[in-house]
Amino acid sequence: MRASLCFDALGDTGLTHSWIPIAVNTVLALVFGFAMTTHYDRKGHKRLTPQPA
């Protein structure tokens, strides 16, 4: 936030250093989510979604 407001969002003020971990964590979270969904589907586990009566 400081880099964006005070230093015109320049990369050498720490903005690049912040975006790299955010991007890596987002990719890891998506990969983990898709992997767990695939695992549940292959094992035949039931999801906790409401079913119509």
mmCIF file with all atom_site columns, N, CA, C and O in Angstrom:
data_model
loop_
_atom_site.group_PDB
_atom_site.id
_atom_site.type_symbol
_atom_site.label_atom_id
_atom_site.label_alt_id
_atom_site.label_comp_id
_atom_site.label_asym_id
_atom_site.label_entity_id
_atom_site.label_seq_id
_atom_site.pdbx_PDB_ins_code
_atom_site.Cartn_x
_atom_site.Cartn_y
_atom_site.Cartn_z
_atom_site.occupancy
_atom_site.B_iso_or_equiv
_atom_site.pdbx_formal_charge
_atom_site.auth_seq_id
_atom_site.auth_comp_id
_atom_site.auth_asym_id
_atom_site.auth_atom_id
_atom_site.pdbx_PDB_model_num
ATOM 1   N N  . MET A 1 1  ? 0.826   -1.182  0.000  1.00 0.00 ? 1  MET A N  1
ATOM 2   C CA . MET A 1 1  ? 0.000   0.000   0.000  1.00 0.00 ? 1  MET A CA 1
ATOM 3   C C  . MET A 1 1  ? 0.881   1.260   0.000  1.00 0.00 ? 1  MET A C  1
ATOM 4   O O  . MET A 1 1  ? 0.608   2.192   -0.721 1.00 0.00 ? 1  MET A O  1
ATOM 5   N N  . ARG A 1 2  ? 1.922   1.230   0.819  1.00 0.00 ? 2  ARG A N  1
ATOM 6   C CA . ARG A 1 2  ? 2.821   2.381   0.890  1.00 0.00 ? 2  ARG A CA 1
ATOM 7   C C  . ARG A 1 2  ? 3.499   2.613   -0.461 1.00 0.00 ? 2  ARG A C  1
ATOM 8   O O  . ARG A 1 2  ? 3.637   3.757   -0.909 1.00 0.00 ? 2  ARG A O  1
ATOM 9   N N  . ALA A 1 3  ? 3.912   1.523   -1.117 1.00 0.00 ? 3  ALA A N  1
ATOM 10  C CA . ALA A 1 3  ? 4.585   1.664   -2.408 1.00 0.00 ? 3  ALA A CA 1
ATOM 11  C C  . ALA A 1 3  ? 3.643   2.248   -3.453 1.00 0.00 ? 3  ALA A C  1
ATOM 12  O O  . ALA A 1 3  ? 4.054   3.023   -4.306 1.00 0.00 ? 3  ALA A O  1
ATOM 13  N N  . SER A 1 4  ? 2.373   1.902   -3.374 1.00 0.00 ? 4  SER A N  1
ATOM 14  C CA . SER A 1 4  ? 1.416   2.406   -4.353 1.00 0.00 ? 4  SER A CA 1
ATOM 15  C C  . SER A 1 4  ? 1.074   3.868   -4.115 1.00 0.00 ? 4  SER A C  1
ATOM 16  O O  . SER A 1 4  ? 1.010   4.664   -5.052 1.00 0.00 ? 4  SER A O  1
ATOM 17  N N  . LEU A 1 5  ? 0.853   4.232   -2.860 1.00 0.00 ? 5  LEU A N  1
ATOM 18  C CA . LEU A 1 5  ? 0.412   5.592   -2.561 1.00 0.00 ? 5  LEU A CA 1
ATOM 19  C C  . LEU A 1 5  ? 1.545   6.609   -2.549 1.00 0.00 ? 5  LEU A C  1
ATOM 20  O O  . LEU A 1 5  ? 1.382   7.731   -3.021 1.00 0.00 ? 5  LEU A O  1
ATOM 21  N N  . CYS A 1 6  ? 2.673   6.246   -1.981 1.00 0.00 ? 6  CYS A N  1
ATOM 22  C CA . CYS A 1 6  ? 3.740   7.224   -1.769 1.00 0.00 ? 6  CYS A CA 1
ATOM 23  C C  . CYS A 1 6  ? 4.806   7.235   -2.857 1.00 0.00 ? 6  CYS A C  1
ATOM 24  O O  . CYS A 1 6  ? 5.453   8.254   -3.066 1.00 0.00 ? 6  CYS A O  1
ATOM 25  N N  . PHE A 1 7  ? 5.013   6.122   -3.521 1.00 0.00 ? 7  PHE A N  1
ATOM 26  C CA . PHE A 1 7  ? 6.126   6.027   -4.472 1.00 0.00 ? 7  PHE A CA 1
ATOM 27  C C  . PHE A 1 7  ? 5.665   5.732   -5.888 1.00 0.00 ? 7  PHE A C  1
ATOM 28  O O  . PHE A 1 7  ? 6.393   5.156   -6.686 1.00 0.00 ? 7  PHE A O  1
ATOM 29  N N  . ASP A 1 8  ? 4.449   6.086   -6.232 1.00 0.00 ? 8  ASP A N  1
ATOM 30  C CA . ASP A 1 8  ? 3.899   5.925   -7.586 1.00 0.00 ? 8  ASP A CA 1
ATOM 31  C C  . ASP A 1 8  ? 3.948   4.492   -8.096 1.00 0.00 ? 8  ASP A C  1
ATOM 32  O O  . ASP A 1 8  ? 4.067   4.246   -9.286 1.00 0.00 ? 8  ASP A O  1
ATOM 33  N N  . ALA A 1 9  ? 3.851   3.524   -7.205 1.00 0.00 ? 9  ALA A N  1
ATOM 34  C CA . ALA A 1 9  ? 3.774   2.102   -7.546 1.00 0.00 ? 9  ALA A CA 1
ATOM 35  C C  . ALA A 1 9  ? 4.963   1.634   -8.381 1.00 0.00 ? 9  ALA A C  1
ATOM 36  O O  . ALA A 1 9  ? 4.821   0.883   -9.326 1.00 0.00 ? 9  ALA A O  1
ATOM 37  N N  . LEU A 1 10 ? 6.139   2.085   -8.028 1.00 0.00 ? 10 LEU A N  1
ATOM 38  C CA . LEU A 1 10 ? 7.346   1.648   -8.722 1.00 0.00 ? 10 LEU A CA 1
ATOM 39  C C  . LEU A 1 10 ? 7.800   0.296   -8.172 1.00 0.00 ? 10 LEU A C  1
ATOM 40  O O  . LEU A 1 10 ? 7.701   0.040   -6.977 1.00 0.00 ? 10 LEU A O  1
ATOM 41  N N  . GLY A 1 11 ? 8.295   -0.541  -9.051 1.00 0.00 ? 11 GLY A N  1
ATOM 42  C CA . GLY A 1 11 ? 8.695   -1.885  -8.652 1.00 0.00 ? 11 GLY A CA 1
ATOM 43  C C  . GLY A 1 11 ? 9.852   -1.926  -7.679 1.00 0.00 ? 11 GLY A C  1
ATOM 44  O O  . GLY A 1 11 ? 9.916   -2.795  -6.817 1.00 0.00 ? 11 GLY A O  1
ATOM 45  N N  . ASP A 1 12 ? 10.767  -0.991  -7.768 1.00 0.00 ? 12 ASP A N  1
ATOM 46  C CA . ASP A 1 12 ? 11.946  -1.023  -6.893 1.00 0.00 ? 12 ASP A CA 1
ATOM 47  C C  . ASP A 1 12 ? 11.671  -0.507  -5.486 1.00 0.00 ? 12 ASP A C  1
ATOM 48  O O  . ASP A 1 12 ? 12.553  -0.488  -4.645 1.00 0.00 ? 12 ASP A O  1
ATOM 49  N N  . THR A 1 13 ? 10.437  -0.107  -5.180 1.00 0.00 ? 13 THR A N  1
ATOM 50  C CA . THR A 1 13 ? 10.090  0.340   -3.824 1.00 0.00 ? 13 THR A CA 1
ATOM 51  C C  . THR A 1 13 ? 9.496   -0.779  -2.992 1.00 0.00 ? 13 THR A C  1
ATOM 52  O O  . THR A 1 13 ? 8.983   -0.536  -1.909 1.00 0.00 ? 13 THR A O  1
ATOM 53  N N  . GLY A 1 14 ? 9.563   -1.997  -3.472 1.00 0.00 ? 14 GLY A N  1
ATOM 54  C CA . GLY A 1 14 ? 9.056   -3.136  -2.725 1.00 0.00 ? 14 GLY A CA 1
ATOM 55  C C  . GLY A 1 14 ? 7.780   -3.731  -3.286 1.00 0.00 ? 14 GLY A C  1
ATOM 56  O O  . GLY A 1 14 ? 7.279   -4.730  -2.781 1.00 0.00 ? 14 GLY A O  1
ATOM 57  N N  . LEU A 1 15 ? 7.238   -3.127  -4.303 1.00 0.00 ? 15 LEU A N  1
ATOM 58  C CA . LEU A 1 15 ? 5.983   -3.620  -4.868 1.00 0.00 ? 15 LEU A CA 1
ATOM 59  C C  . LEU A 1 15 ? 6.174   -4.967  -5.552 1.00 0.00 ? 15 LEU A C  1
ATOM 60  O O  . LEU A 1 15 ? 5.343   -5.859  -5.398 1.00 0.00 ? 15 LEU A O  1
ATOM 61  N N  . THR A 1 16 ? 7.260   -5.151  -6.268 1.00 0.00 ? 16 THR A N  1
ATOM 62  C CA . THR A 1 16 ? 7.529   -6.420  -6.929 1.00 0.00 ? 16 THR A CA 1
ATOM 63  C C  . THR A 1 16 ? 7.736   -7.526  -5.900 1.00 0.00 ? 16 THR A C  1
ATOM 64  O O  . THR A 1 16 ? 7.239   -8.644  -6.065 1.00 0.00 ? 16 THR A O  1
ATOM 65  N N  . HIS A 1 17 ? 8.433   -7.196  -4.835 1.00 0.00 ? 17 HIS A N  1
ATOM 66  C CA . HIS A 1 17 ? 8.680   -8.177  -3.775 1.00 0.00 ? 17 HIS A CA 1
ATOM 67  C C  . HIS A 1 17 ? 7.376   -8.640  -3.139 1.00 0.00 ? 17 HIS A C  1
ATOM 68  O O  . HIS A 1 17 ? 7.286   -9.765  -2.657 1.00 0.00 ? 17 HIS A O  1
ATOM 69  N N  . SER A 1 18 ? 6.360   -7.810  -3.124 1.00 0.00 ? 18 SER A N  1
ATOM 70  C CA . SER A 1 18 ? 5.069   -8.182  -2.547 1.00 0.00 ? 18 SER A CA 1
ATOM 71  C C  . SER A 1 18 ? 4.240   -9.028  -3.512 1.00 0.00 ? 18 SER A C  1
ATOM 72  O O  . SER A 1 18 ? 3.533   -9.941  -3.092 1.00 0.00 ? 18 SER A O  1
ATOM 73  N N  . TRP A 1 19 ? 4.286   -8.714  -4.784 1.00 0.00 ? 19 TRP A N  1
ATOM 74  C CA . TRP A 1 19 ? 3.437   -9.406  -5.750 1.00 0.00 ? 19 TRP A CA 1
ATOM 75  C C  . TRP A 1 19 ? 3.904   -10.827 -6.034 1.00 0.00 ? 19 TRP A C  1
ATOM 76  O O  . TRP A 1 19 ? 3.085   -11.700 -6.337 1.00 0.00 ? 19 TRP A O  1
ATOM 77  N N  . ILE A 1 20 ? 5.188   -11.085 -5.935 1.00 0.00 ? 20 ILE A N  1
ATOM 78  C CA . ILE A 1 20 ? 5.693   -12.432 -6.220 1.00 0.00 ? 20 ILE A CA 1
ATOM 79  C C  . ILE A 1 20 ? 5.141   -13.464 -5.231 1.00 0.00 ? 20 ILE A C  1
ATOM 80  O O  . ILE A 1 20 ? 4.595   -14.490 -5.648 1.00 0.00 ? 20 ILE A O  1
ATOM 81  N N  . PRO A 1 21 ? 5.206   -13.233 -3.915 1.00 0.00 ? 21 PRO A N  1
ATOM 82  C CA . PRO A 1 21 ? 4.625   -14.218 -2.991 1.00 0.00 ? 21 PRO A CA 1
ATOM 83  C C  . PRO A 1 21 ? 3.108   -14.349 -3.130 1.00 0.00 ? 21 PRO A C  1
ATOM 84  O O  . PRO A 1 21 ? 2.557   -15.441 -2.965 1.00 0.00 ? 21 PRO A O  1
ATOM 85  N N  . ILE A 1 22 ? 2.431   -13.254 -3.439 1.00 0.00 ? 22 ILE A N  1
ATOM 86  C CA . ILE A 1 22 ? 0.979   -13.329 -3.631 1.00 0.00 ? 22 ILE A CA 1
ATOM 87  C C  . ILE A 1 22 ? 0.662   -14.225 -4.822 1.00 0.00 ? 22 ILE A C  1
ATOM 88  O O  . ILE A 1 22 ? -0.240  -15.075 -4.755 1.00 0.00 ? 22 ILE A O  1
ATOM 89  N N  . ALA A 1 23 ? 1.389   -14.071 -5.918 1.00 0.00 ? 23 ALA A N  1
ATOM 90  C CA . ALA A 1 23 ? 1.155   -14.892 -7.101 1.00 0.00 ? 23 ALA A CA 1
ATOM 91  C C  . ALA A 1 23 ? 1.485   -16.357 -6.832 1.00 0.00 ? 23 ALA A C  1
ATOM 92  O O  . ALA A 1 23 ? 0.719   -17.251 -7.218 1.00 0.00 ? 23 ALA A O  1
ATOM 93  N N  . VAL A 1 24 ? 2.598   -16.621 -6.162 1.00 0.00 ? 24 VAL A N  1
ATOM 94  C CA . VAL A 1 24 ? 2.987   -18.005 -5.856 1.00 0.00 ? 24 VAL A CA 1
ATOM 95  C C  . VAL A 1 24 ? 1.949   -18.661 -4.948 1.00 0.00 ? 24 VAL A C  1
ATOM 96  O O  . VAL A 1 24 ? 1.533   -19.804 -5.187 1.00 0.00 ? 24 VAL A O  1
ATOM 97  N N  . ASN A 1 25 ? 1.501   -17.960 -3.916 1.00 0.00 ? 25 ASN A N  1
ATOM 98  C CA . ASN A 1 25 ? 0.501   -18.524 -3.006 1.00 0.00 ? 25 ASN A CA 1
ATOM 99  C C  . ASN A 1 25 ? -0.831  -18.776 -3.701 1.00 0.00 ? 25 ASN A C  1
ATOM 100 O O  . ASN A 1 25 ? -1.505  -19.763 -3.417 1.00 0.00 ? 25 ASN A O  1
ATOM 101 N N  . THR A 1 26 ? -1.218  -17.905 -4.610 1.00 0.00 ? 26 THR A N  1
ATOM 102 C CA . THR A 1 26 ? -2.464  -18.105 -5.352 1.00 0.00 ? 26 THR A CA 1
ATOM 103 C C  . THR A 1 26 ? -2.384  -19.351 -6.223 1.00 0.00 ? 26 THR A C  1
ATOM 104 O O  . THR A 1 26 ? -3.316  -20.161 -6.256 1.00 0.00 ? 26 THR A O  1
ATOM 105 N N  . VAL A 1 27 ? -1.273  -19.517 -6.917 1.00 0.00 ? 27 VAL A N  1
ATOM 106 C CA . VAL A 1 27 ? -1.100  -20.701 -7.771 1.00 0.00 ? 27 VAL A CA 1
ATOM 107 C C  . VAL A 1 27 ? -1.097  -21.971 -6.926 1.00 0.00 ? 27 VAL A C  1
ATOM 108 O O  . VAL A 1 27 ? -1.755  -22.963 -7.272 1.00 0.00 ? 27 VAL A O  1
ATOM 109 N N  . LEU A 1 28 ? -0.383  -21.957 -5.800 1.00 0.00 ? 28 LEU A N  1
ATOM 110 C CA . LEU A 1 28 ? -0.354  -23.140 -4.933 1.00 0.00 ? 28 LEU A CA 1
ATOM 111 C C  . LEU A 1 28 ? -1.738  -23.469 -4.372 1.00 0.00 ? 28 LEU A C  1
ATOM 112 O O  . LEU A 1 28 ? -2.110  -24.641 -4.289 1.00 0.00 ? 28 LEU A O  1
ATOM 113 N N  . ALA A 1 29 ? -2.499  -22.465 -3.999 1.00 0.00 ? 29 ALA A N  1
ATOM 114 C CA . ALA A 1 29 ? -3.847  -22.700 -3.475 1.00 0.00 ? 29 ALA A CA 1
ATOM 115 C C  . ALA A 1 29 ? -4.756  -23.296 -4.540 1.00 0.00 ? 29 ALA A C  1
ATOM 116 O O  . ALA A 1 29 ? -5.545  -24.213 -4.259 1.00 0.00 ? 29 ALA A O  1
ATOM 117 N N  . LEU A 1 30 ? -4.659  -22.814 -5.763 1.00 0.00 ? 30 LEU A N  1
ATOM 118 C CA . LEU A 1 30 ? -5.482  -23.361 -6.845 1.00 0.00 ? 30 LEU A CA 1
ATOM 119 C C  . LEU A 1 30 ? -5.099  -24.803 -7.166 1.00 0.00 ? 30 LEU A C  1
ATOM 120 O O  . LEU A 1 30 ? -5.976  -25.659 -7.351 1.00 0.00 ? 30 LEU A O  1
ATOM 121 N N  . VAL A 1 31 ? -3.804  -25.087 -7.221 1.00 0.00 ? 31 VAL A N  1
ATOM 122 C CA . VAL A 1 31 ? -3.352  -26.456 -7.491 1.00 0.00 ? 31 VAL A CA 1
ATOM 123 C C  . VAL A 1 31 ? -3.822  -27.398 -6.379 1.00 0.00 ? 31 VAL A C  1
ATOM 124 O O  . VAL A 1 31 ? -4.329  -28.488 -6.649 1.00 0.00 ? 31 VAL A O  1
ATOM 125 N N  . PHE A 1 32 ? -3.683  -26.970 -5.130 1.00 0.00 ? 32 PHE A N  1
ATOM 126 C CA . PHE A 1 32 ? -4.123  -27.805 -4.010 1.00 0.00 ? 32 PHE A CA 1
ATOM 127 C C  . PHE A 1 32 ? -5.637  -28.029 -4.058 1.00 0.00 ? 32 PHE A C  1
ATOM 128 O O  . PHE A 1 32 ? -6.106  -29.149 -3.835 1.00 0.00 ? 32 PHE A O  1
ATOM 129 N N  . GLY A 1 33 ? -6.394  -26.998 -4.361 1.00 0.00 ? 33 GLY A N  1
ATOM 130 C CA . GLY A 1 33 ? -7.849  -27.131 -4.449 1.00 0.00 ? 33 GLY A CA 1
ATOM 131 C C  . GLY A 1 33 ? -8.281  -28.094 -5.538 1.00 0.00 ? 33 GLY A C  1
ATOM 132 O O  . GLY A 1 33 ? -9.148  -28.950 -5.320 1.00 0.00 ? 33 GLY A O  1
ATOM 133 N N  . PHE A 1 34 ? -7.690  -27.971 -6.717 1.00 0.00 ? 34 PHE A N  1
ATOM 134 C CA . PHE A 1 34 ? -8.034  -28.882 -7.811 1.00 0.00 ? 34 PHE A CA 1
ATOM 135 C C  . PHE A 1 34 ? -7.592  -30.310 -7.502 1.00 0.00 ? 34 PHE A C  1
ATOM 136 O O  . PHE A 1 34 ? -8.288  -31.270 -7.829 1.00 0.00 ? 34 PHE A O  1
ATOM 137 N N  . ALA A 1 35 ? -6.437  -30.458 -6.850 1.00 0.00 ? 35 ALA A N  1
ATOM 138 C CA . ALA A 1 35 ? -5.961  -31.796 -6.494 1.00 0.00 ? 35 ALA A CA 1
ATOM 139 C C  . ALA A 1 35 ? -6.895  -32.463 -5.487 1.00 0.00 ? 35 ALA A C  1
ATOM 140 O O  . ALA A 1 35 ? -7.217  -33.647 -5.610 1.00 0.00 ? 35 ALA A O  1
ATOM 141 N N  . MET A 1 36 ? -7.344  -31.722 -4.494 1.00 0.00 ? 36 MET A N  1
ATOM 142 C CA . MET A 1 36 ? -8.241  -32.296 -3.491 1.00 0.00 ? 36 MET A CA 1
ATOM 143 C C  . MET A 1 36 ? -9.607  -32.628 -4.091 1.00 0.00 ? 36 MET A C  1
ATOM 144 O O  . MET A 1 36 ? -10.207 -33.643 -3.744 1.00 0.00 ? 36 MET A O  1
ATOM 145 N N  . THR A 1 37 ? -10.092 -31.797 -4.998 1.00 0.00 ? 37 THR A N  1
ATOM 146 C CA . THR A 1 37 ? -11.366 -32.082 -5.660 1.00 0.00 ? 37 THR A CA 1
ATOM 147 C C  . THR A 1 37 ? -11.261 -33.350 -6.494 1.00 0.00 ? 37 THR A C  1
ATOM 148 O O  . THR A 1 37 ? -12.150 -34.209 -6.460 1.00 0.00 ? 37 THR A O  1
ATOM 149 N N  . THR A 1 38 ? -10.162 -33.503 -7.212 1.00 0.00 ? 38 THR A N  1
ATOM 150 C CA . THR A 1 38 ? -9.950  -34.712 -8.005 1.00 0.00 ? 38 THR A CA 1
ATOM 151 C C  . THR A 1 38 ? -9.837  -35.938 -7.113 1.00 0.00 ? 38 THR A C  1
ATOM 152 O O  . THR A 1 38 ? -10.405 -36.994 -7.407 1.00 0.00 ? 38 THR A O  1
ATOM 153 N N  . HIS A 1 39 ? -9.142  -35.805 -6.001 1.00 0.00 ? 39 HIS A N  1
ATOM 154 C CA . HIS A 1 39 ? -8.992  -36.904 -5.043 1.00 0.00 ? 39 HIS A CA 1
ATOM 155 C C  . HIS A 1 39 ? -10.359 -37.335 -4.513 1.00 0.00 ? 39 HIS A C  1
ATOM 156 O O  . HIS A 1 39 ? -10.659 -38.535 -4.455 1.00 0.00 ? 39 HIS A O  1
ATOM 157 N N  . TYR A 1 40 ? -11.185 -36.383 -4.107 1.00 0.00 ? 40 TYR A N  1
ATOM 158 C CA . TYR A 1 40 ? -12.512 -36.711 -3.592 1.00 0.00 ? 40 TYR A CA 1
ATOM 159 C C  . TYR A 1 40 ? -13.354 -37.401 -4.654 1.00 0.00 ? 40 TYR A C  1
ATOM 160 O O  . TYR A 1 40 ? -14.074 -38.357 -4.369 1.00 0.00 ? 40 TYR A O  1
ATOM 161 N N  . ASP A 1 41 ? -13.300 -36.916 -5.888 1.00 0.00 ? 41 ASP A N  1
ATOM 162 C CA . ASP A 1 41 ? -14.094 -37.514 -6.960 1.00 0.00 ? 41 ASP A CA 1
ATOM 163 C C  . ASP A 1 41 ? -13.643 -38.944 -7.262 1.00 0.00 ? 41 ASP A C  1
ATOM 164 O O  . ASP A 1 41 ? -14.468 -39.833 -7.486 1.00 0.00 ? 41 ASP A O  1
ATOM 165 N N  . ARG A 1 42 ? -12.346 -39.191 -7.270 1.00 0.00 ? 42 ARG A N  1
ATOM 166 C CA . ARG A 1 42 ? -11.845 -40.543 -7.572 1.00 0.00 ? 42 ARG A CA 1
ATOM 167 C C  . ARG A 1 42 ? -12.124 -41.529 -6.457 1.00 0.00 ? 42 ARG A C  1
ATOM 168 O O  . ARG A 1 42 ? -12.329 -42.713 -6.701 1.00 0.00 ? 42 ARG A O  1
ATOM 169 N N  . LYS A 1 43 ? -12.104 -41.071 -5.209 1.00 0.00 ? 43 LYS A N  1
ATOM 170 C CA . LYS A 1 43 ? -12.372 -41.948 -4.072 1.00 0.00 ? 43 LYS A CA 1
ATOM 171 C C  . LYS A 1 43 ? -13.866 -42.205 -3.887 1.00 0.00 ? 43 LYS A C  1
ATOM 172 O O  . LYS A 1 43 ? -14.247 -43.101 -3.151 1.00 0.00 ? 43 LYS A O  1
ATOM 173 N N  . GLY A 1 44 ? -14.712 -41.410 -4.521 1.00 0.00 ? 44 GLY A N  1
ATOM 174 C CA . GLY A 1 44 ? -16.146 -41.600 -4.409 1.00 0.00 ? 44 GLY A CA 1
ATOM 175 C C  . GLY A 1 44 ? -16.747 -40.996 -3.149 1.00 0.00 ? 44 GLY A C  1
ATOM 176 O O  . GLY A 1 44 ? -17.842 -41.375 -2.746 1.00 0.00 ? 44 GLY A O  1
ATOM 177 N N  . HIS A 1 45 ? -16.056 -40.076 -2.519 1.00 0.00 ? 45 HIS A N  1
ATOM 178 C CA . HIS A 1 45 ? -16.585 -39.429 -1.324 1.00 0.00 ? 45 HIS A CA 1
ATOM 179 C C  . HIS A 1 45 ? -17.786 -38.563 -1.686 1.00 0.00 ? 45 HIS A C  1
ATOM 180 O O  . HIS A 1 45 ? -17.870 -38.000 -2.766 1.00 0.00 ? 45 HIS A O  1
ATOM 181 N N  . LYS A 1 46 ? -18.710 -38.452 -0.744 1.00 0.00 ? 46 LYS A N  1
ATOM 182 C CA . LYS A 1 46 ? -19.884 -37.605 -0.940 1.00 0.00 ? 46 LYS A CA 1
ATOM 183 C C  . LYS A 1 46 ? -19.548 -36.187 -0.501 1.00 0.00 ? 46 LYS A C  1
ATOM 184 O O  . LYS A 1 46 ? -18.918 -35.974 0.518  1.00 0.00 ? 46 LYS A O  1
ATOM 185 N N  . ARG A 1 47 ? -19.988 -35.237 -1.278 1.00 0.00 ? 47 ARG A N  1
ATOM 186 C CA . ARG A 1 47 ? -19.819 -33.834 -0.903 1.00 0.00 ? 47 ARG A CA 1
ATOM 187 C C  . ARG A 1 47 ? -21.001 -33.400 -0.073 1.00 0.00 ? 47 ARG A C  1
ATOM 188 O O  . ARG A 1 47 ? -22.108 -33.904 -0.213 1.00 0.00 ? 47 ARG A O  1
ATOM 189 N N  . LEU A 1 48 ? -20.794 -32.439 0.793  1.00 0.00 ? 48 LEU A N  1
ATOM 190 C CA . LEU A 1 48 ? -21.840 -31.954 1.673  1.00 0.00 ? 48 LEU A CA 1
ATOM 191 C C  . LEU A 1 48 ? -22.643 -30.854 0.995  1.00 0.00 ? 48 LEU A C  1
ATOM 192 O O  . LEU A 1 48 ? -22.648 -29.703 1.412  1.00 0.00 ? 48 LEU A O  1
ATOM 193 N N  . THR A 1 49 ? -23.339 -31.232 -0.075 1.00 0.00 ? 49 THR A N  1
ATOM 194 C CA . THR A 1 49 ? -24.209 -30.277 -0.770 1.00 0.00 ? 49 THR A CA 1
ATOM 195 C C  . THR A 1 49 ? -25.653 -30.728 -0.578 1.00 0.00 ? 49 THR A C  1
ATOM 196 O O  . THR A 1 49 ? -25.956 -31.921 -0.593 1.00 0.00 ? 49 THR A O  1
ATOM 197 N N  . PRO A 1 50 ? -26.547 -29.799 -0.365 1.00 0.00 ? 50 PRO A N  1
ATOM 198 C CA . PRO A 1 50 ? -27.954 -30.178 -0.186 1.00 0.00 ? 50 PRO A CA 1
ATOM 199 C C  . PRO A 1 50 ? -28.531 -30.801 -1.452 1.00 0.00 ? 50 PRO A C  1
ATOM 200 O O  . PRO A 1 50 ? -28.293 -30.314 -2.557 1.00 0.00 ? 50 PRO A O  1
ATOM 201 N N  . GLN A 1 51 ? -29.247 -31.887 -1.280 1.00 0.00 ? 51 GLN A N  1
ATOM 202 C CA . GLN A 1 51 ? -29.889 -32.575 -2.393 1.00 0.00 ? 51 GLN A CA 1
ATOM 203 C C  . GLN A 1 51 ? -31.390 -32.358 -2.318 1.00 0.00 ? 51 GLN A C  1
ATOM 204 O O  . GLN A 1 51 ? -31.967 -32.352 -1.243 1.00 0.00 ? 51 GLN A O  1
ATOM 205 N N  . PRO A 1 52 ? -32.038 -32.168 -3.451 1.00 0.00 ? 52 PRO A N  1
ATOM 206 C CA . PRO A 1 52 ? -33.499 -32.000 -3.425 1.00 0.00 ? 52 PRO A CA 1
ATOM 207 C C  . PRO A 1 52 ? -34.184 -33.269 -2.941 1.00 0.00 ? 52 PRO A C  1
ATOM 208 O O  . PRO A 1 52 ? -33.723 -34.377 -3.218 1.00 0.00 ? 52 PRO A O  1
ATOM 209 N N  . ALA A 1 53 ? -35.236 -33.085 -2.197 1.00 0.00 ? 53 ALA A N  1
ATOM 210 C CA . ALA A 1 53 ? -35.951 -34.234 -1.616 1.00 0.00 ? 53 ALA A CA 1
ATOM 211 C C  . ALA A 1 53 ? -36.838 -34.941 -2.609 1.00 0.00 ? 53 ALA A C  1
ATOM 212 O O  . ALA A 1 53 ? -37.268 -34.485 -3.576 1.00 0.00 ? 53 ALA A O  1
#
